[in-house]
């Protein structure tokens, strides 16, 4: 169900962007002074959706504004070909005067900083997605991002109710957050996004005080008792890591069963997203959160550059410095520039922000036996699974509706 929903949302958004681009290009009425700006922004948002498509599904349907609607299904594009199109589109948008410069758009809107992050991600994953490493190119884009954005001083501020203050744009003039999916407890509500991450990570087990979290202190009305962190992951945090904001209570660190007789699951619970303002004051509402979802942050660019350096594609001393700047904010001492260190650091810095699966695939850890977590492969101790699970399946409904599509191998 969730795979189907994600797939359909990606291509719904692509279709909306295509339709806007098609109609805006054809518009001739007077007063449409921002025509080029809006078209460029729609292209950038479409690029973001194709970024999720190439990552999760590989070979995908490829509709653009040049395709007719409803007559025939769009053709399927190979992953490597889509990579080339996305690179070309990103580079064109970075030269397009219609798209705002990094940090110069209004709050919640796309700018060239977002496009730079997508381009950096393309290059970072090029060996998987296009069959050829592009780490040197990734490092170059990351240096541009590091020059344009700053690390925020306090990590927890980035995930609180008023984290919009740390978004870099003309509205708030923040520092670290490059692009967000805005949320507002009164005006922009969703049962997904950070609302899900905050409520579902909050547990309340009837009659078990040590397994019941204080929802009020997290700025919400209740807990949904849904998400737990594996011990394999939380064991990667040092005791004094400021990012390890976990509720431990009476929960075991490692998950030994998915639900016990009381309906509880073991494993520590994340308190990363908190619906309280950075100064401790209350958010606007407690039934829906104000916390924006940070799609891209510059700390990610710091760690991407460090990874490129560890892969001998960028300056090693600079890579080590960027790695340790991220660690220093978390209250940790310097460490060496090694790939094993970097994949763990990316996990600690970026968990619950939508990067972990992609990172584990790039490091060869997602389906292999080199990194096991509880219930990986459907068994308590964890086991390797077939590599075809590095991609999700194309939903059967779309396969049946469009004869141009072919299912991913293994499904």
Tab-separated table of C-alpha atoms in Angstrom:
chain	number	residue	atom	x	y	z
A	1	UNK	CA	0.000	0.000	0.000
A	2	UNK	CA	2.741	2.475	0.911
A	3	UNK	CA	4.793	1.598	-2.187
A	4	UNK	CA	1.710	2.093	-4.347
A	5	UNK	CA	0.940	5.428	-2.674
A	6	UNK	CA	4.486	6.712	-3.121
A	7	UNK	CA	4.599	5.676	-6.774
A	8	UNK	CA	1.268	7.291	-7.532
A	9	UNK	CA	2.186	10.464	-5.673
A	10	UNK	CA	5.420	10.792	-7.653
A	11	UNK	CA	3.673	10.550	-10.997
A	12	UNK	CA	0.686	12.631	-9.918
A	13	UNK	CA	3.124	15.434	-9.118
A	14	UNK	CA	4.967	14.937	-12.409
A	15	UNK	CA	1.651	15.107	-14.269
A	16	UNK	CA	0.664	18.291	-12.453
A	17	UNK	CA	3.990	19.901	-13.316
A	18	UNK	CA	3.756	18.788	-16.956
A	19	UNK	CA	0.274	20.236	-17.303
A	20	UNK	CA	1.309	23.548	-15.770
A	21	UNK	CA	4.403	23.790	-17.999
A	22	UNK	CA	2.339	22.955	-21.084
A	23	UNK	CA	-0.342	25.539	-20.333
A	24	UNK	CA	2.074	28.213	-19.126
A	25	UNK	CA	4.193	27.883	-22.261
A	26	UNK	CA	1.077	28.395	-24.367
A	27	UNK	CA	-0.224	31.382	-22.369
A	28	UNK	CA	-0.289	34.704	-24.217
A	29	UNK	CA	-2.448	36.933	-21.988
A	30	UNK	CA	-1.120	40.244	-20.711
A	31	UNK	CA	0.210	40.594	-17.199
A	32	UNK	CA	1.790	37.143	-16.913
A	33	UNK	CA	5.101	38.731	-15.959
A	34	UNK	CA	6.436	35.776	-13.987
A	35	UNK	CA	5.746	33.208	-16.677
A	36	UNK	CA	9.379	32.109	-16.972
A	37	UNK	CA	9.809	32.022	-13.194
A	38	UNK	CA	6.821	29.764	-12.659
A	39	UNK	CA	7.780	27.447	-15.505
A	40	UNK	CA	11.303	27.085	-14.120
A	41	UNK	CA	9.936	26.349	-10.652
A	42	UNK	CA	7.581	23.702	-12.040
A	43	UNK	CA	10.485	22.086	-13.877
A	44	UNK	CA	12.482	22.030	-10.626
A	45	UNK	CA	9.624	20.375	-8.740
A	46	UNK	CA	9.231	17.834	-11.543
A	47	UNK	CA	12.972	17.128	-11.269
A	48	UNK	CA	12.515	16.448	-7.550
A	49	UNK	CA	9.803	13.891	-8.309
A	50	UNK	CA	11.956	12.202	-10.939
A	51	UNK	CA	14.746	12.095	-8.328
A	52	UNK	CA	12.495	9.990	-6.111
A	53	UNK	CA	11.447	7.871	-9.105
A	54	UNK	CA	14.984	7.015	-10.239
A	55	UNK	CA	15.987	6.222	-6.660
A	56	UNK	CA	13.072	3.988	-5.718
A	57	UNK	CA	11.873	2.421	-8.961
A	58	UNK	CA	14.728	2.589	-11.510
A	59	UNK	CA	13.165	2.202	-14.956
A	60	UNK	CA	9.971	4.256	-14.905
A	61	UNK	CA	7.310	5.831	-17.111
A	62	UNK	CA	8.591	9.087	-18.581
A	63	UNK	CA	5.900	11.667	-19.316
A	64	UNK	CA	6.886	15.257	-20.103
A	65	UNK	CA	4.978	18.354	-21.203
A	66	UNK	CA	5.406	17.184	-24.811
A	67	UNK	CA	3.271	14.056	-24.289
A	68	UNK	CA	-0.457	14.043	-24.885
A	69	UNK	CA	-2.678	13.199	-21.936
A	70	UNK	CA	-4.929	10.149	-21.848
A	71	UNK	CA	-4.396	8.787	-25.362
A	72	UNK	CA	-1.520	6.357	-24.796
A	73	UNK	CA	0.617	5.574	-21.796
A	74	UNK	CA	4.053	7.199	-21.570
A	75	UNK	CA	7.090	5.230	-22.640
A	76	UNK	CA	9.329	3.563	-20.080
A	77	UNK	CA	12.765	5.140	-19.703
A	78	UNK	CA	15.816	3.191	-18.591
A	79	UNK	CA	17.420	4.319	-15.357
A	80	UNK	CA	20.693	5.402	-17.022
A	81	UNK	CA	18.812	7.369	-19.695
A	82	UNK	CA	16.708	9.084	-17.043
A	83	UNK	CA	19.941	9.955	-15.217
A	84	UNK	CA	21.225	11.712	-18.351
A	85	UNK	CA	17.961	13.615	-18.814
A	86	UNK	CA	17.913	14.693	-15.178
A	87	UNK	CA	21.527	15.884	-15.303
A	88	UNK	CA	20.814	17.899	-18.442
A	89	UNK	CA	17.637	19.353	-16.931
A	90	UNK	CA	19.376	20.266	-13.655
A	91	UNK	CA	22.262	21.993	-15.433
A	92	UNK	CA	19.817	23.902	-17.634
A	93	UNK	CA	17.827	25.062	-14.591
A	94	UNK	CA	21.008	26.285	-12.890
A	95	UNK	CA	21.601	28.522	-15.917
A	96	UNK	CA	17.953	29.601	-16.138
A	97	UNK	CA	17.374	33.173	-14.971
A	98	UNK	CA	13.785	32.229	-14.160
A	99	UNK	CA	14.698	30.127	-11.115
A	100	UNK	CA	15.690	31.954	-7.920
A	101	UNK	CA	19.311	31.824	-6.842
A	102	UNK	CA	20.147	29.672	-3.777
A	103	UNK	CA	18.357	31.025	-0.724
A	104	UNK	CA	16.610	33.770	-2.722
A	105	UNK	CA	13.149	32.242	-3.153
A	106	UNK	CA	10.192	32.762	-0.868
A	107	UNK	CA	9.740	30.300	1.998
A	108	UNK	CA	8.666	26.845	0.849
A	109	UNK	CA	9.468	27.407	-2.823
A	110	UNK	CA	12.079	25.820	-5.051
A	111	UNK	CA	15.321	27.575	-5.911
A	112	UNK	CA	18.682	26.693	-7.442
A	113	UNK	CA	19.944	25.375	-4.097
A	114	UNK	CA	17.363	22.583	-4.278
A	115	UNK	CA	18.430	21.794	-7.850
A	116	UNK	CA	22.086	21.733	-6.791
A	117	UNK	CA	21.242	19.174	-4.104
A	118	UNK	CA	19.437	16.963	-6.622
A	119	UNK	CA	22.420	17.221	-8.979
A	120	UNK	CA	24.827	16.354	-6.149
A	121	UNK	CA	22.670	13.340	-5.259
A	122	UNK	CA	22.669	12.217	-8.898
A	123	UNK	CA	26.446	12.325	-9.014
A	124	UNK	CA	26.778	10.666	-5.595
A	125	UNK	CA	24.689	7.694	-6.754
A	126	UNK	CA	25.837	7.655	-10.380
A	127	UNK	CA	27.635	4.332	-10.066
A	128	UNK	CA	24.356	2.675	-9.052
A	129	UNK	CA	21.994	4.663	-11.234
A	130	UNK	CA	24.057	5.171	-14.401
A	131	UNK	CA	26.846	2.585	-14.167
A	132	UNK	CA	29.723	5.063	-13.845
A	133	UNK	CA	31.073	6.830	-10.711
A	134	UNK	CA	30.851	10.643	-10.679
A	135	UNK	CA	32.207	11.426	-7.211
A	136	UNK	CA	34.464	14.225	-8.470
A	137	UNK	CA	31.445	16.004	-9.925
A	138	UNK	CA	29.514	15.457	-6.696
A	139	UNK	CA	32.307	17.033	-4.648
A	140	UNK	CA	32.341	20.087	-6.911
A	141	UNK	CA	28.626	20.716	-6.449
A	142	UNK	CA	28.915	20.137	-2.694
A	143	UNK	CA	31.564	22.841	-2.425
A	144	UNK	CA	29.150	25.281	-4.055
A	145	UNK	CA	26.431	24.355	-1.560
A	146	UNK	CA	28.786	24.637	1.404
A	147	UNK	CA	29.706	28.120	0.225
A	148	UNK	CA	26.032	29.129	-0.061
A	149	UNK	CA	24.605	27.700	3.185
A	150	UNK	CA	25.788	27.420	6.796
A	151	UNK	CA	25.547	24.782	9.512
A	152	UNK	CA	23.047	25.860	12.145
A	153	UNK	CA	24.535	25.983	15.617
A	154	UNK	CA	21.963	23.802	17.390
A	155	UNK	CA	20.984	20.455	15.837
A	156	UNK	CA	17.663	20.105	17.682
A	157	UNK	CA	16.428	23.480	16.386
A	158	UNK	CA	16.251	21.958	12.910
A	159	UNK	CA	13.435	19.592	13.952
A	160	UNK	CA	11.315	21.747	16.253
A	161	UNK	CA	7.983	23.461	15.643
A	162	UNK	CA	9.502	26.720	14.376
A	163	UNK	CA	12.264	25.166	12.279
A	164	UNK	CA	11.102	27.358	9.386
A	165	UNK	CA	13.338	30.005	10.979
A	166	UNK	CA	16.404	28.048	9.857
A	167	UNK	CA	15.327	27.767	6.207
A	168	UNK	CA	17.446	29.867	3.823
A	169	UNK	CA	15.050	32.073	1.848
A	170	UNK	CA	13.931	35.680	1.511
A	171	UNK	CA	11.153	35.177	4.074
A	172	UNK	CA	13.198	34.024	7.077
A	173	UNK	CA	16.860	34.327	6.041
A	174	UNK	CA	17.872	31.163	7.872
A	175	UNK	CA	21.042	29.163	7.443
A	176	UNK	CA	21.067	25.370	7.016
A	177	UNK	CA	17.819	24.076	5.544
A	178	UNK	CA	17.838	24.253	1.747
A	179	UNK	CA	14.334	23.017	0.929
A	180	UNK	CA	11.375	21.996	3.084
A	181	UNK	CA	7.924	20.512	2.836
A	182	UNK	CA	6.078	23.103	4.978
A	183	UNK	CA	3.690	22.060	7.733
A	184	UNK	CA	1.416	24.270	9.828
A	185	UNK	CA	-0.725	22.977	12.688
A	186	UNK	CA	-3.590	25.272	11.694
A	187	UNK	CA	-3.271	25.926	7.978
A	188	UNK	CA	-1.270	23.110	6.383
A	189	UNK	CA	-2.171	19.782	7.942
A	190	UNK	CA	-1.255	16.256	6.962
A	191	UNK	CA	-1.393	12.821	8.549
A	192	UNK	CA	1.901	12.134	6.769
A	193	UNK	CA	5.188	14.071	6.716
A	194	UNK	CA	6.447	15.244	10.123
A	195	UNK	CA	3.014	14.732	11.663
A	196	UNK	CA	3.428	10.994	11.129
A	197	UNK	CA	7.056	11.017	12.302
A	198	UNK	CA	6.165	12.839	15.522
A	199	UNK	CA	2.957	11.008	16.473
A	200	UNK	CA	4.018	7.524	15.309
A	201	UNK	CA	7.308	7.692	17.228
A	202	UNK	CA	5.400	8.499	20.435
A	203	UNK	CA	4.299	5.433	22.405
A	204	UNK	CA	1.602	4.961	25.007
A	205	UNK	CA	1.090	1.432	26.414
A	206	UNK	CA	-1.905	1.152	28.740
A	207	UNK	CA	-0.881	0.341	32.302
A	208	UNK	CA	2.842	0.454	31.512
A	209	UNK	CA	4.297	3.714	32.815
A	210	UNK	CA	7.823	2.806	31.707
A	211	UNK	CA	6.536	2.272	28.179
A	212	UNK	CA	4.397	5.401	27.938
A	213	UNK	CA	5.899	8.636	26.683
A	214	UNK	CA	4.779	12.131	27.718
A	215	UNK	CA	3.052	13.294	24.539
A	216	UNK	CA	2.407	16.731	26.013
A	217	UNK	CA	6.101	17.422	26.480
A	218	UNK	CA	6.551	16.674	22.769
A	219	UNK	CA	3.838	19.183	21.887
A	220	UNK	CA	1.251	16.684	20.668
A	221	UNK	CA	-2.094	15.417	21.927
A	222	UNK	CA	-1.393	11.663	21.919
A	223	UNK	CA	0.871	8.925	20.630
A	224	UNK	CA	0.184	6.476	17.824
A	225	UNK	CA	2.614	3.786	19.082
A	226	UNK	CA	3.933	2.898	15.649
A	227	UNK	CA	7.659	3.381	15.055
A	228	UNK	CA	10.652	1.936	16.878
A	229	UNK	CA	14.368	2.194	16.173
A	230	UNK	CA	16.392	-0.993	15.799
A	231	UNK	CA	19.146	-1.720	18.255
A	232	UNK	CA	21.486	-2.259	15.321
A	233	UNK	CA	20.988	1.431	14.523
A	234	UNK	CA	20.874	3.026	17.976
A	235	UNK	CA	24.041	1.153	18.974
A	236	UNK	CA	25.895	3.355	16.485
A	237	UNK	CA	25.404	6.415	18.723
A	238	UNK	CA	27.989	7.380	21.314
A	239	UNK	CA	26.577	8.115	24.763
A	240	UNK	CA	27.213	11.874	24.503
A	241	UNK	CA	25.924	12.296	20.917
A	242	UNK	CA	23.450	15.187	21.071
A	243	UNK	CA	21.533	13.720	18.128
A	244	UNK	CA	20.628	10.557	20.036
A	245	UNK	CA	17.386	11.905	21.457
A	246	UNK	CA	15.749	8.592	22.353
A	247	UNK	CA	13.067	7.535	24.808
A	248	UNK	CA	14.402	4.386	26.454
A	249	UNK	CA	12.100	3.862	29.448
A	250	UNK	CA	11.562	0.159	30.054
A	251	UNK	CA	12.129	-0.722	26.409
A	252	UNK	CA	14.906	-3.090	25.417
A	253	UNK	CA	17.356	-1.579	22.960
A	254	UNK	CA	17.071	-4.516	20.555
A	255	UNK	CA	13.730	-5.645	19.109
A	256	UNK	CA	13.026	-9.295	19.886
A	257	UNK	CA	9.356	-9.340	18.832
A	258	UNK	CA	7.280	-6.988	16.763
A	259	UNK	CA	4.405	-6.746	19.296
A	260	UNK	CA	4.067	-8.196	22.762
A	261	UNK	CA	0.870	-9.048	24.654
A	262	UNK	CA	0.436	-5.392	25.641
A	263	UNK	CA	0.758	-4.229	22.059
A	264	UNK	CA	4.235	-2.802	22.598
A	265	UNK	CA	7.319	-3.226	20.483
A	266	UNK	CA	10.812	-3.178	21.939
A	267	UNK	CA	13.485	-0.834	20.624
A	268	UNK	CA	14.118	2.734	21.697
A	269	UNK	CA	11.814	5.488	20.393
A	270	UNK	CA	12.914	8.583	18.503
A	271	UNK	CA	12.215	12.053	19.860
A	272	UNK	CA	13.982	13.811	16.980
A	273	UNK	CA	10.910	15.709	15.779
A	274	UNK	CA	9.356	17.736	18.603
A	275	UNK	CA	6.321	20.017	18.169
A	276	UNK	CA	7.651	22.665	20.552
A	277	UNK	CA	9.323	25.916	19.504
A	278	UNK	CA	13.086	26.200	19.881
A	279	UNK	CA	12.712	28.515	22.896
A	280	UNK	CA	10.414	26.049	24.690
A	281	UNK	CA	7.183	27.880	23.934
A	282	UNK	CA	4.130	26.028	22.640
A	283	UNK	CA	3.410	25.397	18.976
A	284	UNK	CA	0.167	26.635	17.421
A	285	UNK	CA	-1.682	23.347	17.904
A	286	UNK	CA	-1.136	19.873	19.347
A	287	UNK	CA	-3.370	17.835	17.017
A	288	UNK	CA	-1.210	18.598	13.989
A	289	UNK	CA	2.402	19.720	14.041
A	290	UNK	CA	4.087	22.896	12.842
A	291	UNK	CA	7.355	21.090	12.076
A	292	UNK	CA	8.509	21.467	8.468
A	293	UNK	CA	10.066	18.380	6.886
A	294	UNK	CA	13.661	19.226	5.888
A	295	UNK	CA	13.989	17.672	2.427
A	296	UNK	CA	17.569	18.896	2.015
A	297	UNK	CA	20.068	20.337	4.520
A	298	UNK	CA	23.613	21.544	3.910
A	299	UNK	CA	24.953	19.150	6.578
A	300	UNK	CA	24.230	16.457	4.005
A	301	UNK	CA	26.506	18.261	1.517
A	302	UNK	CA	29.282	18.321	4.157
A	303	UNK	CA	28.995	14.555	4.538
A	304	UNK	CA	28.689	13.953	0.797
A	305	UNK	CA	31.946	15.826	0.224
A	306	UNK	CA	33.577	13.782	2.982
A	307	UNK	CA	32.403	10.577	1.303
A	308	UNK	CA	33.808	11.712	-2.042
A	309	UNK	CA	37.123	12.450	-0.330
A	310	UNK	CA	37.158	9.013	1.314
A	311	UNK	CA	36.608	7.562	-2.166
A	312	UNK	CA	39.711	9.450	-3.400
A	313	UNK	CA	37.631	11.872	-5.473
A	314	UNK	CA	38.096	15.043	-3.391
A	315	UNK	CA	40.624	16.692	-1.077
A	316	UNK	CA	41.025	14.450	1.974
A	317	UNK	CA	41.964	17.080	4.568
A	318	UNK	CA	38.985	19.182	3.534
A	319	UNK	CA	36.709	16.136	3.631
A	320	UNK	CA	37.901	15.262	7.114
A	321	UNK	CA	37.306	18.841	8.245
A	322	UNK	CA	33.717	18.842	6.959
A	323	UNK	CA	33.044	15.453	8.554
A	324	UNK	CA	34.298	16.676	11.907
A	325	UNK	CA	32.409	19.965	11.743
A	326	UNK	CA	29.203	17.920	11.617
A	327	UNK	CA	30.422	15.769	14.508
A	328	UNK	CA	31.486	18.785	16.552
A	329	UNK	CA	27.968	20.175	16.470
A	330	UNK	CA	26.795	16.847	17.903
A	331	UNK	CA	29.279	17.179	20.777
A	332	UNK	CA	31.688	14.555	19.448
A	333	UNK	CA	35.439	14.469	19.003
A	334	UNK	CA	37.218	14.339	15.651
A	335	UNK	CA	37.408	11.053	13.797
A	336	UNK	CA	39.270	9.655	10.808
A	337	UNK	CA	38.073	9.876	7.228
A	338	UNK	CA	36.959	6.323	6.467
A	339	UNK	CA	33.979	4.986	4.530
A	340	UNK	CA	32.795	2.884	7.490
A	341	UNK	CA	32.800	6.017	9.624
A	342	UNK	CA	30.969	8.070	7.026
A	343	UNK	CA	28.058	5.683	6.468
A	344	UNK	CA	27.499	5.556	10.225
A	345	UNK	CA	27.810	9.338	10.522
A	346	UNK	CA	25.267	9.826	7.748
A	347	UNK	CA	22.899	7.552	9.657
A	348	UNK	CA	23.316	9.466	12.898
A	349	UNK	CA	22.978	12.893	11.282
A	350	UNK	CA	20.178	12.212	8.792
A	351	UNK	CA	18.000	9.478	10.297
A	352	UNK	CA	14.245	9.805	9.629
A	353	UNK	CA	14.971	12.312	6.848
A	354	UNK	CA	14.614	9.877	3.949
A	355	UNK	CA	18.252	9.119	3.076
A	356	UNK	CA	19.142	5.894	4.883
A	357	UNK	CA	17.902	3.362	2.319
A	358	UNK	CA	19.692	5.140	-0.537
A	359	UNK	CA	22.910	5.352	1.485
A	360	UNK	CA	22.878	1.679	2.468
A	361	UNK	CA	22.355	0.660	-1.161
A	362	UNK	CA	25.304	2.797	-2.290
A	363	UNK	CA	27.524	1.180	0.344
A	364	UNK	CA	26.330	-2.349	-0.514
A	365	UNK	CA	24.661	-2.818	2.881
A	366	UNK	CA	20.919	-2.686	2.241
A	367	UNK	CA	20.311	-6.262	1.107
A	368	UNK	CA	23.617	-7.966	1.952
A	369	UNK	CA	24.695	-9.737	5.142
A	370	UNK	CA	27.349	-7.081	5.822
A	371	UNK	CA	24.864	-5.046	7.861
A	372	UNK	CA	22.030	-6.817	9.654
A	373	UNK	CA	19.279	-5.378	11.806
A	374	UNK	CA	16.469	-7.009	13.737
A	375	UNK	CA	13.887	-8.666	11.477
A	376	UNK	CA	15.722	-7.805	8.267
A	377	UNK	CA	14.649	-10.554	5.908
A	378	UNK	CA	11.759	-11.500	8.199
A	379	UNK	CA	13.761	-13.207	10.960
A	380	UNK	CA	14.512	-11.822	14.410
A	381	UNK	CA	18.298	-11.981	14.081
A	382	UNK	CA	18.269	-10.498	10.565
A	383	UNK	CA	19.549	-12.031	7.349
A	384	UNK	CA	20.545	-11.056	3.819
A	385	UNK	CA	17.859	-10.735	1.173
A	386	UNK	CA	17.994	-10.850	-2.599
A	387	UNK	CA	19.452	-7.760	-4.268
A	388	UNK	CA	16.306	-7.163	-6.318
A	389	UNK	CA	14.891	-5.534	-3.171
A	390	UNK	CA	17.192	-2.581	-3.849
A	391	UNK	CA	14.315	-1.416	-6.052
A	392	UNK	CA	10.598	-1.356	-5.326
A	393	UNK	CA	8.135	-3.025	-7.662
A	394	UNK	CA	6.143	-1.154	-10.291
A	395	UNK	CA	2.508	-1.305	-9.096
A	396	UNK	CA	0.371	-3.854	-10.932
A	397	UNK	CA	-2.332	-1.247	-11.622
A	398	UNK	CA	0.081	0.817	-13.711
A	399	UNK	CA	1.478	-2.239	-15.478
A	400	UNK	CA	-2.048	-3.226	-16.486
A	401	UNK	CA	-2.912	0.297	-17.619
A	402	UNK	CA	0.241	0.944	-19.635
A	403	UNK	CA	1.562	-1.759	-21.937
A	404	UNK	CA	4.859	0.110	-22.340
A	405	UNK	CA	5.907	-0.738	-18.779
A	406	UNK	CA	7.958	-3.755	-17.652
A	407	UNK	CA	8.137	-4.986	-14.059
A	408	UNK	CA	11.429	-4.679	-12.201
A	409	UNK	CA	13.397	-7.970	-12.040
A	410	UNK	CA	12.537	-10.315	-9.194
A	411	UNK	CA	8.905	-9.243	-8.809
